[in-house]
Amino acid sequence: MEIALSAAIGVLVAAAAYLLLARDLPRGLIGFVLLGTAANLVIFAAGRIGTMTPPLVEPGATALAAGAANPLPQALVLTAIVIGFGLTAFALVLVMRAHAAFGSARSEDMDAAEPPACTEAAPAPPETGFVRQPARAPARPLREVV
Amino acid sequence: MDATVILRVSAPLLLWVPMALSLYLLLRGHNDPGGGFVGGLVGAAGLVFHAIARGHAAALRVMRLPPASWCGLGLLLAAASGLLAWLDPQAGYLTHRWWFADVGVTLPIGTALLFDIGVYLVVVGTITAMSFALVAED
Amino acid sequence: MRQVLLAAPILIPLAASAVTALLWRRPMAQRRIGLAAAVLLLAATLALLAEVVSGGMLVGRMGNWPPPFGIALVVDHLSAAMLVITGLMGLAVAVYAMGPGAQERDRAGFQPLFHALLMGVTGSFSTGDLFNLYVWFEVMLIASFGLLVLDRTKEQLDGGVRYVMLNLVGTTFFLIAVGLLYGLTGTLNLADLARVAPDVGNQGALAAAAALLLISFGAKAAVFPLFNWLPASYHTASMPVAAIFAALLTKVGVYAIIRVFTLVFAHDHALFGPIVGVIAMATMVVGVLGAAAHYDVRRILSFHIISQIGYMLVGVALMTPLAIAGSVLYVIHHIVVKANLFLVAGAMRQVGGSFALARLGGLWASRPLLGLMFLVPALSLAGIPPLSGFWGKLVVIRSGLEAEAYLLAFVALAVGLLTLYSMIKIWNEAFWKAAPEPAPQPAAWSRAQRIATFAPILLLCGVTLTIGLWTEPFAAFSIAAAESLLDRDGYITAVLGAPMPRFAEAVP
């Protein structure tokens, strides 16, 4: 069982890495979902596999019956799933809004935050001391020059 | 929104079904102790269904308060459930307290129930806020 | 009472976030409640600090479950100091956020998100449990996502996408590391991990988990080579948001590195010390060079966040008491100074009309007081005596020399000089050179807005000067914090009680 789980984790991480390298944001998001699933499986496997008995305390008992599954990884995985769900939903809304604003969901089409370096108005070097002539015409963007 | 007439007419009539189910789940959960999270998911699904049928403005009217306020109320309830622990000042935050109401049968009421109701409200608020934000894009 | 004190720094922002969300349609009421909560948070954290300084480490049990089974809240010197600084920043930014643009921000939901962010930060500083730390990271992350794209401009959406994608992957690494550690040790309580970790049979797997944690925390702290999300996004946020991000978010990552690598993986220092040292140097150099290449005040400041993170990691790299004390002092000083620089940048934008250095100018002639308010944090950042940054750098560099890490000390010195270059660049362009033609029209703002903008700047300038001129108590506190960080047995005993027998053998 551990071997099967390890293989599943490996495949999931590989697929996630491939998708995260895509420039298409929805693909990247799916990659993140897969990576999160792999992480959950890691936690699940870390709690040791081996029994099918659910970790429920029987009525009247004060402790788990011997041989019950380890409840802690299940609680951790549940928490992680809920958090991952919230993050994914948020990221999805964000990607959709970005798509609406830029008309594209590819990361290379989004250049509002970091415009090509030369368009960020760089001050010309001072001519004499610190006092400088009024601003000259802005430098041409690198794209036009090249 | 171009839902069919049947869907549009039946949606308000059927809204109570997921709502009742969600309340049942809130109290009983998957396995007897409460289930604020599943309950909240089912409740939110009902509201989202309503939004699909009648538009999200109609769903917001059904909810009365904006989704963020549902979250706020839920957070407040959940946080307050932990405060009751300090009836004993040495106890840690969120320590459970139980009361046994005697109405024919013994009805155990614990701070966990309050916490679960809080979770329920937060989940309904979050999910509806997220899905309405997605719907609003179209 | 101590239990209440321990939970208060988490509960106050939680309540504030909940109540302001409940009052979604009433921005004015939200603002008042937000401000009251910020004052209350600072007061509560100060009380907690006093309690820790007088009575030592505080340990709380959530839900009365004894550690290591339940979630423990543990506040020692370092945590208490970070909590107070969080309270201070929360108050400063809450006031600053009442300045220009407050109405739009509040209508977009600034208050609930801001307090949720503070809750994530205070939770991260208070928890003594690795999985709980993960949860607080995510609380912080979700709140910061919302805050970053508050205005929904194209710029913000672009920056937001980059920030979100990289941070999502970073925290997933954290989750995988948590899984591996649990599999190796059977526990996630930090004190219990510290107790068990040196005896784990498979030290290789443990080091792998530690490396994953270093990657995840490093991405959060924006260290080389995982820093790219920061300069891609911070400058797009609205100014109060950028200030609170600059003050707290990366520092949570630094805190997590310091906490975990001094406590749990201290026995692996021979492996991780040099790695962290190289990362620290590369982070300092890359950050400061990036700043030198930019001509937008916000972007220069963003890159300086990165370069300063390098100084804070020197403590973990060297692991001597002096080096860790230097890191603690540096973090405290840096949070105040960096947040203040962002606040000043916002004020410069308000009176000068732009963040671009080319379009700024003449501010010294028109606003000499603003110039002074810029000089205090700017020179402190560069490490000019007698300001707070000088003492921070002095301790860091001296610890480097004492540990015979000459290269590290040299890089720290050289980067200090380059920092000065960047600060002088802003000074020359924005304050000293002639005002550009046509002269920018300062945006109109009311007296109340001016007070809201300058009061927090003055407050933080005061803190910087206090640390600089009256260093003794701060230095003594940092050394006490370092001693308590290096006293691992003390931490373990305080959390777990008397040394426990090993009830579960670490599984091979």
PDB file of C-alpha atoms in Angstrom, chain B residues 53-138:
ATOM      1  CA  ALA B  53     -32.079  29.910 -10.996  1.00  0.00           C
ATOM      2  CA  ARG B  54     -32.991  33.470 -10.038  1.00  0.00           C
ATOM      3  CA  GLY B  55     -29.758  35.479 -10.317  1.00  0.00           C
ATOM      4  CA  HIS B  56     -27.381  36.252  -7.490  1.00  0.00           C
ATOM      5  CA  ALA B  57     -29.218  39.428  -6.505  1.00  0.00           C
ATOM      6  CA  ALA B  58     -32.201  37.258  -5.580  1.00  0.00           C
ATOM      7  CA  ALA B  59     -29.963  34.906  -3.601  1.00  0.00           C
ATOM      8  CA  LEU B  60     -28.493  37.876  -1.748  1.00  0.00           C
ATOM      9  CA  ARG B  61     -32.025  38.987  -0.867  1.00  0.00           C
ATOM     10  CA  VAL B  62     -32.771  35.551   0.550  1.00  0.00           C
ATOM     11  CA  MET B  63     -29.615  35.776   2.652  1.00  0.00           C
ATOM     12  CA  ARG B  64     -30.657  39.189   4.078  1.00  0.00           C
ATOM     13  CA  LEU B  65     -27.113  40.010   5.269  1.00  0.00           C
ATOM     14  CA  PRO B  66     -24.163  40.305   2.844  1.00  0.00           C
ATOM     15  CA  PRO B  67     -21.994  37.147   2.750  1.00  0.00           C
ATOM     16  CA  ALA B  68     -19.173  38.938   4.570  1.00  0.00           C
ATOM     17  CA  SER B  69     -21.507  39.610   7.479  1.00  0.00           C
ATOM     18  CA  TRP B  70     -22.380  35.911   7.647  1.00  0.00           C
ATOM     19  CA  CYS B  71     -18.651  35.210   7.944  1.00  0.00           C
ATOM     20  CA  GLY B  72     -18.285  37.878  10.602  1.00  0.00           C
ATOM     21  CA  LEU B  73     -21.180  36.543  12.637  1.00  0.00           C
ATOM     22  CA  GLY B  74     -19.861  33.003  12.366  1.00  0.00           C
ATOM     23  CA  LEU B  75     -16.340  33.991  13.390  1.00  0.00           C
ATOM     24  CA  LEU B  76     -17.758  35.898  16.328  1.00  0.00           C
ATOM     25  CA  LEU B  77     -19.835  32.913  17.499  1.00  0.00           C
ATOM     26  CA  ALA B  78     -16.917  30.515  17.142  1.00  0.00           C
ATOM     27  CA  ALA B  79     -14.598  32.872  19.022  1.00  0.00           C
ATOM     28  CA  ALA B  80     -17.207  33.443  21.717  1.00  0.00           C
ATOM     29  CA  SER B  81     -17.669  29.699  22.221  1.00  0.00           C
ATOM     30  CA  GLY B  82     -14.044  29.561  23.305  1.00  0.00           C
ATOM     31  CA  LEU B  83     -14.447  32.417  25.759  1.00  0.00           C
ATOM     32  CA  LEU B  84     -16.816  30.336  27.904  1.00  0.00           C
ATOM     33  CA  ALA B  85     -13.786  28.227  28.798  1.00  0.00           C
ATOM     34  CA  TRP B  86     -12.617  31.032  31.056  1.00  0.00           C
ATOM     35  CA  LEU B  87     -15.399  30.434  33.537  1.00  0.00           C
ATOM     36  CA  ASP B  88     -12.403  28.629  34.994  1.00  0.00           C
ATOM     37  CA  PRO B  89      -9.558  31.153  34.566  1.00  0.00           C
ATOM     38  CA  GLN B  90      -6.904  28.448  34.634  1.00  0.00           C
ATOM     39  CA  ALA B  91      -8.354  26.641  31.618  1.00  0.00           C
ATOM     40  CA  GLY B  92      -6.946  27.104  28.135  1.00  0.00           C
ATOM     41  CA  TYR B  93      -8.909  28.941  25.497  1.00  0.00           C
ATOM     42  CA  LEU B  94     -11.505  26.748  23.707  1.00  0.00           C
ATOM     43  CA  THR B  95     -11.794  24.236  26.570  1.00  0.00           C
ATOM     44  CA  HIS B  96     -15.148  22.472  26.156  1.00  0.00           C
ATOM     45  CA  ARG B  97     -18.016  23.077  28.540  1.00  0.00           C
ATOM     46  CA  TRP B  98     -21.208  21.044  28.689  1.00  0.00           C
ATOM     47  CA  TRP B  99     -24.648  21.619  30.106  1.00  0.00           C
ATOM     48  CA  PHE B 100     -27.351  18.987  30.267  1.00  0.00           C
ATOM     49  CA  ALA B 101     -30.784  20.457  29.678  1.00  0.00           C
ATOM     50  CA  ASP B 102     -33.595  18.247  30.997  1.00  0.00           C
ATOM     51  CA  VAL B 103     -36.572  18.472  28.651  1.00  0.00           C
ATOM     52  CA  GLY B 104     -38.127  15.040  28.839  1.00  0.00           C
ATOM     53  CA  VAL B 105     -34.877  13.574  27.561  1.00  0.00           C
ATOM     54  CA  THR B 106     -31.464  14.823  28.603  1.00  0.00           C
ATOM     55  CA  LEU B 107     -30.275  17.232  25.941  1.00  0.00           C
ATOM     56  CA  PRO B 108     -26.537  17.810  26.067  1.00  0.00           C
ATOM     57  CA  ILE B 109     -25.598  21.322  24.965  1.00  0.00           C
ATOM     58  CA  GLY B 110     -21.923  22.126  24.631  1.00  0.00           C
ATOM     59  CA  THR B 111     -19.753  24.980  23.522  1.00  0.00           C
ATOM     60  CA  ALA B 112     -18.859  22.720  20.606  1.00  0.00           C
ATOM     61  CA  LEU B 113     -22.371  23.280  19.217  1.00  0.00           C
ATOM     62  CA  LEU B 114     -21.859  27.036  19.312  1.00  0.00           C
ATOM     63  CA  PHE B 115     -18.537  26.570  17.559  1.00  0.00           C
ATOM     64  CA  ASP B 116     -20.176  24.410  14.894  1.00  0.00           C
ATOM     65  CA  ILE B 117     -22.872  26.992  14.235  1.00  0.00           C
ATOM     66  CA  GLY B 118     -20.081  29.522  13.812  1.00  0.00           C
ATOM     67  CA  VAL B 119     -18.302  27.290  11.315  1.00  0.00           C
ATOM     68  CA  TYR B 120     -21.598  26.772   9.474  1.00  0.00           C
ATOM     69  CA  LEU B 121     -22.117  30.511   9.072  1.00  0.00           C
ATOM     70  CA  VAL B 122     -18.524  31.124   7.996  1.00  0.00           C
ATOM     71  CA  VAL B 123     -18.689  28.388   5.360  1.00  0.00           C
ATOM     72  CA  VAL B 124     -22.019  29.622   3.969  1.00  0.00           C
ATOM     73  CA  GLY B 125     -20.678  33.188   3.856  1.00  0.00           C
ATOM     74  CA  THR B 126     -17.352  32.291   2.240  1.00  0.00           C
ATOM     75  CA  ILE B 127     -18.701  29.931  -0.397  1.00  0.00           C
ATOM     76  CA  THR B 128     -21.534  32.212  -1.450  1.00  0.00           C
ATOM     77  CA  ALA B 129     -19.169  35.208  -1.580  1.00  0.00           C
ATOM     78  CA  MET B 130     -16.719  33.299  -3.764  1.00  0.00           C
ATOM     79  CA  SER B 131     -19.335  31.871  -6.119  1.00  0.00           C
ATOM     80  CA  PHE B 132     -21.202  35.143  -6.483  1.00  0.00           C
ATOM     81  CA  ALA B 133     -17.899  36.810  -7.330  1.00  0.00           C
ATOM     82  CA  LEU B 134     -17.438  34.215 -10.076  1.00  0.00           C
ATOM     83  CA  VAL B 135     -21.011  34.617 -11.317  1.00  0.00           C
ATOM     84  CA  ALA B 136     -20.642  38.397 -11.380  1.00  0.00           C
ATOM     85  CA  GLU B 137     -17.852  38.000 -13.929  1.00  0.00           C
ATOM     86  CA  ASP B 138     -20.205  36.753 -16.628  1.00  0.00           C
TER      87      ASP B 138
END
